[in-house]
mmCIF file of C-alpha atoms and ligand atoms in Angstrom:
data_model
loop_
_atom_site.group_PDB
_atom_site.id
_atom_site.type_symbol
_atom_site.label_atom_id
_atom_site.label_comp_id
_atom_site.label_asym_id
_atom_site.label_seq_id
_atom_site.Cartn_x
_atom_site.Cartn_y
_atom_site.Cartn_z
ATOM 1 C CA MET A 1 -9.941 53.298 25.553
ATOM 2 C CA SER A 2 -6.509 54.951 25.888
ATOM 3 C CA ARG A 3 -4.534 56.026 22.705
ATOM 4 C CA SER A 4 -1.657 53.473 23.329
ATOM 5 C CA LEU A 5 -4.335 50.744 23.970
ATOM 6 C CA ARG A 6 -6.017 51.702 20.831
ATOM 7 C CA LEU A 7 -2.699 51.568 18.675
ATOM 8 C CA ALA A 8 -1.704 48.438 20.626
ATOM 9 C CA THR A 9 -5.064 46.657 19.571
ATOM 10 C CA ASN A 10 -4.686 47.743 15.832
ATOM 11 C CA LEU A 11 -0.942 46.314 15.828
ATOM 12 C CA ALA A 12 -2.051 43.102 17.390
ATOM 13 C CA ARG A 13 -5.127 42.484 14.526
ATOM 14 C CA HIS A 14 -2.452 43.221 11.991
ATOM 15 C CA TYR A 15 0.602 41.451 13.373
ATOM 16 C CA PRO A 16 -1.255 38.756 15.457
ATOM 17 C CA TRP A 17 1.566 36.466 16.112
ATOM 18 C CA VAL A 18 3.853 39.596 18.132
ATOM 19 C CA THR A 19 4.289 39.633 21.561
ATOM 20 C CA THR A 20 4.206 42.488 23.802
ATOM 21 C CA PRO A 21 6.838 44.501 23.532
ATOM 22 C CA PHE A 22 6.676 44.998 19.863
ATOM 23 C CA ILE A 23 10.255 43.866 19.064
ATOM 24 C CA VAL A 24 11.207 44.835 15.380
ATOM 25 C CA SER A 25 14.890 44.088 13.327
ATOM 26 C CA ALA A 26 15.779 46.709 10.953
ATOM 27 C CA PRO A 27 16.085 45.868 7.644
ATOM 28 C CA MET A 28 19.576 46.426 7.190
ATOM 29 C CA ARG A 29 20.463 46.437 3.569
ATOM 30 C CA VAL A 30 21.869 42.978 2.633
ATOM 31 C CA MET A 31 22.717 42.004 6.390
ATOM 32 C CA SER A 32 19.019 41.513 7.482
ATOM 33 C CA SER A 33 18.797 38.148 5.823
ATOM 34 C CA PRO A 34 15.869 35.672 5.119
ATOM 35 C CA SER A 35 16.949 33.627 8.011
ATOM 36 C CA LEU A 36 17.223 36.642 10.445
ATOM 37 C CA ALA A 37 13.809 38.026 9.389
ATOM 38 C CA VAL A 38 12.013 34.651 9.639
ATOM 39 C CA ALA A 39 13.948 33.996 13.326
ATOM 40 C CA VAL A 40 12.659 37.353 14.733
ATOM 41 C CA SER A 41 8.876 37.069 13.690
ATOM 42 C CA ASN A 42 9.189 33.209 14.854
ATOM 43 C CA ALA A 43 10.499 34.554 18.193
ATOM 44 C CA GLY A 44 7.205 36.943 18.586
ATOM 45 C CA GLY A 45 8.811 39.740 16.907
ATOM 46 C CA LEU A 46 8.555 41.525 13.545
ATOM 47 C CA GLY A 47 11.570 40.826 11.328
ATOM 48 C CA PHE A 48 12.680 42.830 8.023
ATOM 49 C CA LEU A 49 14.417 41.845 5.235
ATOM 50 C CA GLY A 50 17.259 44.157 4.288
ATOM 51 C CA PRO A 51 17.027 45.705 0.920
ATOM 52 C CA GLY A 52 19.541 43.499 -1.798
ATOM 53 C CA VAL A 53 22.355 44.940 -3.622
ATOM 54 C CA LYS A 54 20.044 45.155 -6.484
ATOM 55 C CA THR A 55 15.966 45.454 -6.051
ATOM 56 C CA GLN A 56 16.168 42.179 -7.689
ATOM 57 C CA ASP A 57 17.568 40.411 -4.958
ATOM 58 C CA ILE A 58 14.564 40.530 -2.923
ATOM 59 C CA HIS A 59 12.771 38.291 -5.103
ATOM 60 C CA LYS A 60 15.244 35.171 -4.348
ATOM 61 C CA ASP A 61 15.160 36.359 -0.227
ATOM 62 C CA LEU A 62 11.494 36.557 -0.409
ATOM 63 C CA GLU A 63 11.508 32.832 -1.894
ATOM 64 C CA GLU A 64 13.623 31.764 0.842
ATOM 65 C CA ILE A 65 11.404 33.237 3.442
ATOM 66 C CA SER A 66 8.438 31.579 2.038
ATOM 67 C CA THR A 67 10.210 28.421 2.135
ATOM 68 C CA LEU A 68 11.454 28.845 5.819
ATOM 69 C CA LEU A 69 8.263 29.682 6.990
ATOM 70 C CA LYS A 70 6.497 26.480 5.346
ATOM 71 C CA THR A 71 9.112 24.237 6.854
ATOM 72 C CA ASN A 72 8.803 25.982 10.442
ATOM 73 C CA THR A 73 5.660 25.739 12.314
ATOM 74 C CA ALA A 74 6.562 28.589 15.022
ATOM 75 C CA SER A 75 3.722 31.178 15.833
ATOM 76 C CA ALA A 76 4.624 33.517 13.079
ATOM 77 C CA ASN A 77 2.523 31.383 10.543
ATOM 78 C CA THR A 78 -0.906 32.209 11.795
ATOM 79 C CA ASN A 79 -1.506 35.279 9.527
ATOM 80 C CA SER A 80 -2.803 33.844 6.321
ATOM 81 C CA GLU A 81 -3.452 37.125 4.438
ATOM 82 C CA SER A 82 0.282 38.324 4.592
ATOM 83 C CA LEU A 83 3.548 36.886 4.837
ATOM 84 C CA PRO A 84 4.643 37.529 8.808
ATOM 85 C CA VAL A 85 8.084 39.357 7.773
ATOM 86 C CA GLY A 86 8.548 42.939 6.085
ATOM 87 C CA VAL A 87 11.098 44.219 3.428
ATOM 88 C CA GLY A 88 13.114 47.308 3.271
ATOM 89 C CA PHE A 89 13.526 49.634 0.385
ATOM 90 C CA GLN A 90 16.173 52.518 -0.143
ATOM 91 C CA LEU A 91 14.063 54.714 -1.990
ATOM 92 C CA TRP A 92 16.790 56.374 -3.415
ATOM 93 C CA SER A 93 18.319 53.291 -5.342
ATOM 94 C CA ASP A 94 15.741 50.721 -5.154
ATOM 95 C CA ASP A 95 13.755 50.217 -8.493
ATOM 96 C CA VAL A 96 10.184 50.886 -7.705
ATOM 97 C CA THR A 97 8.899 48.272 -10.540
ATOM 98 C CA VAL A 98 10.959 45.394 -9.367
ATOM 99 C CA GLY A 99 10.011 46.312 -5.626
ATOM 100 C CA ILE A 100 6.076 46.428 -6.381
ATOM 101 C CA ALA A 101 6.603 43.115 -8.407
ATOM 102 C CA ALA A 102 8.004 41.672 -5.482
ATOM 103 C CA ILE A 103 5.223 42.842 -2.944
ATOM 104 C CA GLU A 104 2.234 41.915 -5.125
ATOM 105 C CA ARG A 105 3.937 38.595 -5.344
ATOM 106 C CA TYR A 106 4.988 37.852 -2.127
ATOM 107 C CA LYS A 107 2.772 40.254 0.086
ATOM 108 C CA PRO A 108 4.933 40.925 3.146
ATOM 109 C CA CYS A 109 2.688 42.086 6.174
ATOM 110 C CA ALA A 110 4.965 45.448 5.884
ATOM 111 C CA ALA A 111 7.193 47.691 3.670
ATOM 112 C CA TRP A 112 9.727 49.819 5.031
ATOM 113 C CA LEU A 113 10.660 52.785 3.296
ATOM 114 C CA TYR A 114 13.803 55.172 3.677
ATOM 115 C CA ALA A 115 15.833 57.660 1.930
ATOM 116 C CA PRO A 116 13.678 59.191 -0.921
ATOM 117 C CA HIS A 117 15.295 61.436 -2.941
ATOM 118 C CA ASN A 118 12.290 63.711 -2.939
ATOM 119 C CA THR A 119 10.456 63.256 0.103
ATOM 120 C CA ASP A 120 7.415 65.256 -0.762
ATOM 121 C CA THR A 121 6.566 62.928 -3.763
ATOM 122 C CA ASP A 122 8.512 59.484 -3.565
ATOM 123 C CA TYR A 123 6.864 58.172 -0.468
ATOM 124 C CA ASP A 124 3.518 58.771 -1.942
ATOM 125 C CA HIS A 125 4.698 57.026 -5.141
ATOM 126 C CA TRP A 126 5.724 53.983 -3.287
ATOM 127 C CA ALA A 127 2.737 53.628 -0.859
ATOM 128 C CA ARG A 128 0.152 54.004 -3.509
ATOM 129 C CA GLN A 129 1.524 51.402 -5.761
ATOM 130 C CA ILE A 130 2.127 48.969 -3.054
ATOM 131 C CA ARG A 131 -1.244 49.636 -1.662
ATOM 132 C CA ARG A 132 -2.778 48.739 -5.098
ATOM 133 C CA VAL A 133 -1.085 45.325 -5.497
ATOM 134 C CA SER A 134 -0.994 44.485 -1.913
ATOM 135 C CA PRO A 135 -3.703 46.278 0.141
ATOM 136 C CA HIS A 136 -2.764 44.665 3.422
ATOM 137 C CA THR A 137 1.034 45.588 3.428
ATOM 138 C CA HIS A 138 1.348 48.096 5.994
ATOM 139 C CA ILE A 139 3.624 51.073 5.072
ATOM 140 C CA TRP A 140 6.501 51.962 7.391
ATOM 141 C CA ILE A 141 8.445 55.123 6.841
ATOM 142 C CA GLN A 142 11.735 55.888 8.853
ATOM 143 C CA VAL A 143 12.231 59.728 9.594
ATOM 144 C CA GLY A 144 15.236 61.156 11.409
ATOM 145 C CA SER A 145 14.251 64.494 12.227
ATOM 146 C CA LEU A 146 10.803 66.366 13.484
ATOM 147 C CA ALA A 147 10.353 68.044 10.201
ATOM 148 C CA GLU A 148 10.186 64.899 8.358
ATOM 149 C CA ALA A 149 7.870 63.322 10.886
ATOM 150 C CA THR A 150 5.560 66.250 10.447
ATOM 151 C CA ALA A 151 5.618 66.718 6.996
ATOM 152 C CA LEU A 152 3.976 62.777 6.565
ATOM 153 C CA LEU A 153 1.232 64.003 8.509
ATOM 154 C CA SER A 154 -0.022 66.005 5.561
ATOM 155 C CA ALA A 155 1.237 63.288 2.733
ATOM 156 C CA SER A 156 -2.083 61.953 0.716
ATOM 157 C CA GLU A 157 -0.999 58.202 1.138
ATOM 158 C CA LYS A 158 -0.322 58.239 4.842
ATOM 159 C CA PRO A 159 1.802 55.919 6.144
ATOM 160 C CA ASP A 160 0.848 52.988 8.959
ATOM 161 C CA VAL A 161 3.590 52.899 11.314
ATOM 162 C CA VAL A 162 6.378 55.472 11.439
ATOM 163 C CA VAL A 163 10.133 54.783 12.771
ATOM 164 C CA VAL A 164 11.647 57.510 14.243
ATOM 165 C CA GLN A 165 15.351 57.196 14.468
ATOM 166 C CA GLY A 166 17.867 58.700 16.771
ATOM 167 C CA ALA A 167 21.382 59.993 16.318
ATOM 168 C CA GLU A 168 22.930 56.984 17.947
ATOM 169 C CA SER A 169 21.536 54.477 15.180
ATOM 170 C CA GLY A 170 24.095 52.370 12.909
ATOM 171 C CA GLY A 171 24.257 52.852 9.153
ATOM 172 C CA HIS A 172 22.544 55.892 7.514
ATOM 173 C CA GLY A 173 20.903 58.513 9.267
ATOM 174 C CA ARG A 174 20.450 62.424 9.598
ATOM 175 C CA GLU A 175 23.807 64.184 8.636
ATOM 176 C CA THR A 176 22.933 67.773 10.316
ATOM 177 C CA ASP A 177 19.754 67.636 11.611
ATOM 178 C CA GLY A 178 19.620 64.543 13.641
ATOM 179 C CA LEU A 179 19.015 64.211 17.326
ATOM 180 C CA GLY A 180 19.407 61.729 20.069
ATOM 181 C CA LEU A 181 16.059 59.484 20.772
ATOM 182 C CA ILE A 182 15.599 60.947 24.281
ATOM 183 C CA THR A 183 14.538 64.421 23.186
ATOM 184 C CA LEU A 184 13.629 63.843 19.359
ATOM 185 C CA PHE A 185 11.116 61.038 19.943
ATOM 186 C CA PRO A 186 8.771 62.735 22.412
ATOM 187 C CA GLU A 187 8.453 65.540 20.548
ATOM 188 C CA VAL A 188 7.423 63.505 17.442
ATOM 189 C CA ALA A 189 4.935 61.868 19.629
ATOM 190 C CA ASP A 190 3.345 65.156 20.789
ATOM 191 C CA ALA A 191 3.131 66.108 16.839
ATOM 192 C CA TYR A 192 1.254 62.483 16.389
ATOM 193 C CA ALA A 193 -0.492 62.637 19.237
ATOM 194 C CA ASP A 194 -3.717 63.220 17.390
ATOM 195 C CA SER A 195 -2.808 61.282 14.260
ATOM 196 C CA GLY A 196 -3.619 57.527 14.996
ATOM 197 C CA ILE A 197 -0.295 56.258 13.581
ATOM 198 C CA PRO A 198 1.896 54.047 15.907
ATOM 199 C CA LEU A 199 5.532 55.328 16.472
ATOM 200 C CA PHE A 200 8.357 52.951 16.704
ATOM 201 C CA ALA A 201 11.474 54.107 18.390
ATOM 202 C CA ALA A 202 15.102 53.014 16.408
ATOM 203 C CA GLY A 203 18.578 53.805 17.361
ATOM 204 C CA GLY A 204 20.936 52.912 20.170
ATOM 205 C CA ILE A 205 18.685 50.072 21.582
ATOM 206 C CA ALA A 206 20.303 46.907 22.104
ATOM 207 C CA ASP A 207 18.864 45.483 25.506
ATOM 208 C CA GLY A 208 16.245 45.877 27.489
ATOM 209 C CA ARG A 209 16.980 48.812 29.176
ATOM 210 C CA GLY A 210 17.148 50.836 25.925
ATOM 211 C CA ALA A 211 13.851 49.236 24.888
ATOM 212 C CA ALA A 212 12.172 50.091 28.600
ATOM 213 C CA ALA A 213 13.506 53.341 27.938
ATOM 214 C CA ALA A 214 11.920 53.842 24.440
ATOM 215 C CA LEU A 215 8.391 52.839 25.838
ATOM 216 C CA CYS A 216 8.623 55.247 28.241
ATOM 217 C CA LEU A 217 9.094 58.019 25.947
ATOM 218 C CA GLY A 218 5.905 56.710 24.229
ATOM 219 C CA ALA A 219 7.065 54.222 21.536
ATOM 220 C CA ASP A 220 4.546 51.465 20.207
ATOM 221 C CA GLY A 221 7.225 49.202 19.567
ATOM 222 C CA VAL A 222 11.122 49.226 19.392
ATOM 223 C CA VAL A 223 13.625 48.416 16.376
ATOM 224 C CA MET A 224 17.255 47.320 16.836
ATOM 225 C CA GLY A 225 19.516 47.069 13.998
ATOM 226 C CA THR A 226 23.074 46.785 15.145
ATOM 227 C CA ARG A 227 22.199 44.420 17.807
ATOM 228 C CA PHE A 228 21.014 41.897 15.272
ATOM 229 C CA LEU A 229 24.490 42.286 13.468
ATOM 230 C CA ALA A 230 26.137 40.027 16.180
ATOM 231 C CA THR A 231 23.549 37.306 15.457
ATOM 232 C CA PRO A 232 24.457 33.940 13.459
ATOM 233 C CA GLU A 233 21.687 34.938 11.131
ATOM 234 C CA ALA A 234 22.898 38.095 9.964
ATOM 235 C CA ARG A 235 24.833 37.943 6.429
ATOM 236 C CA ILE A 236 27.919 39.540 7.530
ATOM 237 C CA SER A 237 31.600 38.554 7.284
ATOM 238 C CA ARG A 238 33.048 37.397 10.603
ATOM 239 C CA GLY A 239 35.457 40.185 10.476
ATOM 240 C CA TYR A 240 32.742 42.678 10.467
ATOM 241 C CA GLN A 241 30.935 40.736 13.059
ATOM 242 C CA ASN A 242 33.853 40.631 15.590
ATOM 243 C CA GLU A 243 34.091 44.327 15.528
ATOM 244 C CA ILE A 244 30.555 44.655 16.473
ATOM 245 C CA VAL A 245 31.156 42.238 19.509
ATOM 246 C CA ARG A 246 34.778 44.028 20.317
ATOM 247 C CA ALA A 247 34.497 47.717 20.154
ATOM 248 C CA SER A 248 33.093 49.421 23.019
ATOM 249 C CA ASP A 249 32.656 53.141 23.906
ATOM 250 C CA GLY A 250 30.613 54.578 20.754
ATOM 251 C CA ALA A 251 31.237 58.044 21.304
ATOM 252 C CA ALA A 252 35.078 57.389 21.118
ATOM 253 C CA SER A 253 34.690 54.524 18.661
ATOM 254 C CA THR A 254 32.042 55.161 16.117
ATOM 255 C CA THR A 255 31.382 58.437 13.580
ATOM 256 C CA ARG A 256 29.425 59.648 11.008
ATOM 257 C CA THR A 257 31.452 59.855 7.957
ATOM 258 C CA PHE A 258 30.796 59.643 4.142
ATOM 259 C CA LEU A 259 34.474 58.228 3.825
ATOM 260 C CA TYR A 260 33.897 54.540 3.754
ATOM 261 C CA ASN A 261 30.669 55.071 1.066
ATOM 262 C CA GLN A 262 33.603 56.992 -1.225
ATOM 263 C CA LEU A 263 35.969 54.142 -0.885
ATOM 264 C CA ARG A 264 33.474 51.668 -1.651
ATOM 265 C CA GLY A 265 32.197 53.527 -4.383
ATOM 266 C CA THR A 266 28.585 54.030 -3.015
ATOM 267 C CA VAL A 267 27.508 57.410 -4.853
ATOM 268 C CA GLY A 268 23.936 58.795 -4.964
ATOM 269 C CA TRP A 269 22.491 59.103 -1.335
ATOM 270 C CA PRO A 270 20.272 61.993 -1.303
ATOM 271 C CA LYS A 271 21.610 64.702 0.790
ATOM 272 C CA ASN A 272 21.470 64.886 4.745
ATOM 273 C CA TYR A 273 22.114 61.376 5.145
ATOM 274 C CA SER A 274 25.471 59.848 6.431
ATOM 275 C CA PRO A 275 26.450 56.436 7.899
ATOM 276 C CA ARG A 276 27.744 55.795 11.464
ATOM 277 C CA THR A 277 30.576 53.280 11.532
ATOM 278 C CA ILE A 278 33.250 51.888 13.433
ATOM 279 C CA ILE A 279 36.396 54.081 12.993
ATOM 280 C CA ASN A 280 39.395 51.836 12.087
ATOM 281 C CA GLN A 281 42.622 52.808 10.169
ATOM 282 C CA SER A 282 41.018 54.231 6.984
ATOM 283 C CA TYR A 283 39.303 57.187 9.186
ATOM 284 C CA ARG A 284 42.352 57.653 11.077
ATOM 285 C CA ASP A 285 44.462 58.308 8.010
ATOM 286 C CA HIS A 286 42.145 60.618 6.440
ATOM 287 C CA GLN A 287 42.015 62.710 9.556
ATOM 288 C CA ALA A 288 45.865 62.571 9.346
ATOM 289 C CA GLY A 289 45.654 63.940 6.086
ATOM 290 C CA VAL A 290 46.586 61.001 3.572
ATOM 291 C CA PRO A 291 45.436 61.702 0.214
ATOM 292 C CA PHE A 292 42.207 59.745 -1.106
ATOM 293 C CA GLU A 293 44.060 57.656 -3.865
ATOM 294 C CA GLU A 294 46.026 56.537 -1.172
ATOM 295 C CA LEU A 295 43.392 55.507 1.085
ATOM 296 C CA LYS A 296 41.281 53.630 -1.728
ATOM 297 C CA ARG A 297 44.249 51.764 -2.894
ATOM 298 C CA LEU A 298 44.703 50.635 0.718
ATOM 299 C CA HIS A 299 41.154 50.134 1.155
ATOM 300 C CA ASP A 300 40.874 48.134 -2.171
ATOM 301 C CA GLU A 301 43.862 46.015 -0.980
ATOM 302 C CA ALA A 302 42.189 45.302 2.382
ATOM 303 C CA LEU A 303 39.230 43.828 0.165
ATOM 304 C CA GLN A 304 41.602 41.060 -0.849
ATOM 305 C CA ALA A 305 42.453 40.163 2.826
ATOM 306 C CA GLY A 306 38.821 38.777 3.658
ATOM 307 C CA ASP A 307 38.100 38.998 7.598
ATOM 308 C CA ASP A 308 41.476 40.409 8.155
ATOM 309 C CA GLY A 309 40.102 43.523 6.241
ATOM 310 C CA TRP A 310 38.323 44.482 9.294
ATOM 311 C CA GLY A 311 39.700 45.255 12.733
ATOM 312 C CA PRO A 312 41.031 48.453 14.466
ATOM 313 C CA GLU A 313 43.745 48.416 12.049
ATOM 314 C CA GLY A 314 41.624 47.473 9.344
ATOM 315 C CA ARG A 315 40.032 49.669 6.589
ATOM 316 C CA LEU A 316 36.945 48.402 5.429
ATOM 317 C CA ALA A 317 33.316 50.189 6.067
ATOM 318 C CA THR A 318 32.001 48.366 9.518
ATOM 319 C CA TYR A 319 28.754 50.640 9.667
ATOM 320 C CA ALA A 320 27.501 49.975 13.358
ATOM 321 C CA GLY A 321 25.600 52.219 15.988
ATOM 322 C CA ALA A 322 26.264 53.836 19.031
ATOM 323 C CA SER A 323 25.180 50.590 20.955
ATOM 324 C CA ILE A 324 28.302 48.918 20.219
ATOM 325 C CA GLY A 325 29.766 48.614 23.929
ATOM 326 C CA LEU A 326 26.175 46.999 25.036
ATOM 327 C CA ILE A 327 26.883 43.920 22.844
ATOM 328 C CA HIS A 328 29.232 41.536 24.216
ATOM 329 C CA GLY A 329 28.661 38.566 22.032
ATOM 330 C CA VAL A 330 26.758 36.700 19.134
ATOM 331 C CA LYS A 331 23.403 35.086 20.068
ATOM 332 C CA ASP A 332 20.892 33.347 18.050
ATOM 333 C CA ALA A 333 17.968 36.400 16.860
ATOM 334 C CA ASP A 334 15.370 34.377 18.794
ATOM 335 C CA THR A 335 17.537 34.356 21.976
ATOM 336 C CA ILE A 336 17.774 38.293 21.685
ATOM 337 C CA VAL A 337 14.030 38.909 21.343
ATOM 338 C CA ARG A 338 13.147 36.716 24.167
ATOM 339 C CA GLU A 339 15.754 38.347 26.273
ATOM 340 C CA VAL A 340 14.635 41.864 25.697
ATOM 341 C CA ARG A 341 10.967 40.852 26.012
ATOM 342 C CA GLU A 342 11.786 39.411 29.326
ATOM 343 C CA GLN A 343 14.268 42.383 30.366
ATOM 344 C CA VAL A 344 11.359 44.938 29.594
ATOM 345 C CA LEU A 345 8.695 42.963 31.268
ATOM 346 C CA GLU A 346 10.774 42.980 34.353
ATOM 347 C CA LYS A 347 11.303 46.472 34.509
ATOM 348 C CA PHE A 348 7.425 47.261 33.881
ATOM 349 C CA ALA A 349 6.234 44.327 36.592
ATOM 350 C CA PRO A 350 6.196 46.732 39.800
ATOM 351 C CA VAL A 351 3.251 49.208 36.984
ATOM 352 C CA GLY A 352 1.815 46.006 35.413
ATOM 353 C CA LYS A 353 2.151 44.971 31.952
ATOM 354 C CA SER A 354 -0.913 46.926 30.834
ATOM 355 C CA LYS A 355 1.299 50.131 30.688
ATOM 356 C CA LEU A 356 3.125 48.636 27.796
HETATM 357 C C1 LIG B 1 24.875 48.057 9.115
HETATM 358 C C2 LIG B 1 23.519 48.791 8.950
HETATM 359 C C3 LIG B 1 22.471 48.963 7.601
HETATM 360 C C4 LIG B 1 21.352 49.475 7.563
HETATM 361 N N1 LIG B 1 20.782 49.544 6.303
HETATM 362 C C5 LIG B 1 19.577 50.236 6.591
HETATM 363 C C6 LIG B 1 18.761 50.135 5.411
HETATM 364 O O1 LIG B 1 18.961 49.695 4.273
HETATM 365 N N2 LIG B 1 17.402 50.314 5.510
HETATM 366 C C7 LIG B 1 17.172 51.226 6.386
HETATM 367 O O2 LIG B 1 15.777 52.168 6.463
HETATM 368 N N3 LIG B 1 17.616 51.538 7.524
HETATM 369 C C8 LIG B 1 18.909 50.907 7.651
HETATM 370 N N4 LIG B 1 19.813 51.018 8.687
HETATM 371 C C9 LIG B 1 19.164 51.525 9.922
HETATM 372 C C10 LIG B 1 18.096 51.107 10.684
HETATM 373 O O3 LIG B 1 16.734 50.999 10.026
HETATM 374 C C11 LIG B 1 17.950 51.529 12.036
HETATM 375 O O4 LIG B 1 17.583 53.068 12.155
HETATM 376 C C12 LIG B 1 19.065 51.272 12.783
HETATM 377 O O5 LIG B 1 19.915 50.168 12.641
HETATM 378 C C13 LIG B 1 18.929 51.687 14.091
HETATM 379 O O6 LIG B 1 19.612 51.710 15.073
HETATM 380 P P1 LIG B 1 20.682 50.773 15.716
HETATM 381 O O7 LIG B 1 21.712 50.296 14.683
HETATM 382 O O8 LIG B 1 21.729 51.687 16.745
HETATM 383 O O9 LIG B 1 19.897 49.449 16.340
HETATM 384 C C14 LIG B 1 20.840 50.279 9.082
HETATM 385 C C15 LIG B 1 21.597 50.230 9.872
HETATM 386 C C16 LIG B 1 23.138 49.043 9.885
HETATM 387 C C17 LIG B 1 23.544 49.006 11.409
#
C-alpha cells in the first residue's frame, strides 16, 4: 500500500464523516465559532473551534457545539468516541489546566497546538496530558518552517498530524524564517517520508485551485482560514468581514507587522511570530513616521466607531491572508467546503480520484 493511501485509510478511520479531499477550517482565535466548526464538519470536512479570549471561554463554546450536534442529523455525528470537531490552543497564552479540563469533558476528535514559548517542552507537556485524559483526541501541531517540522520528529510525544503553514497565511506566522507553501511543503514532506505522520497544508488556499495544488505537493489534506472569515458563521464584525471581501492583491494590500498587536495591547507572543493583516491607515501613518501614542489614540477612537473602524481608511486590526484577492463574497461554510471539494475533484478527474 502506498504511503498516501495508508495515511488516508488511517485518517478515514479516525474521521469517518470526512469526505475526500480532506478539508479543514483553521482554529482562528475567537472567529472560528461553534457554528463555523459544526458547519464545516457537517459538510464532510473537519471544523476547528478557535482559541477563546480566555481559555475558559472554550467550555461554553464546546457546550454549544455539543448542543448543535445533538440537534443536527448531518453526517458528522457518525463517530461516537469523540466530538466531530477539533479545538485550537495558542500555547503561549492558553492555560493548560483549563484546556485539559475542557478536553477531558468534551473529548474533541483533535486538539491543534500552536505557538509555544518553548518548543522543546511545551508541545510534549500538552500532548501528554491530552492523551492521558482523552486518548482518542488526535494531536495536531502547526509549524511554519522546516526546522520546526524536523524537531517534532524527535519529540517524545509525536503529533498525529502536522500542519505546514506557508508564509501566505493570515493571522500569525513565522516572522523571519517563513517560506511560501510551494517550496516549504515538499521539503517538509521529504523529511517526513518515513514518519507515518500525515501532513496538511495551510496558507493562501482559498479555492479548489489552491487546494488541488497543495494535494499535488503531497498534502494529505488542506486547511483554510481566511476563506472561512467570509462566512455567516464566522464570529467577526461586519466591518472586518467587508474588508476580507473588498481587498485584493494580497502582495500590495497585506503585510506582516506587529503594529496592530501593539495597538490592541496584545503582548507576549513568542519571538519569531508576526501576523499578516490588511493594510489600513494605522499602518500607512506608522510608515510615514506618526508617533505611536498618536496612532494608539486614533486606534482607540476607531474602536468606538463600530464597523466604520475597519476599511481602507480604518485603523483596526484586520488579520487576513494573502489570498484575499480570491474571496469575492460571503458564502455559507457548507457551500465553501462543497465547492472546493467539487473543484478539486474536477481537476483530478482525468487522473482518477484514487490519486487524492
Ligand atoms: C484571523 C486569523 C486568526 C488566526 N488565529 C489562529 C489561532 O488562534 N491559532 C492558530 O493556530 N492559527 C491561527 N490562524 C492561522 C491559521 O491556523 C492558518 O494557518 C491560516 O489561516 C492559513 O492561511 P489562510 O488564512 O491563508 O487560509 C489564524 C488565521 C487568521 C486569518
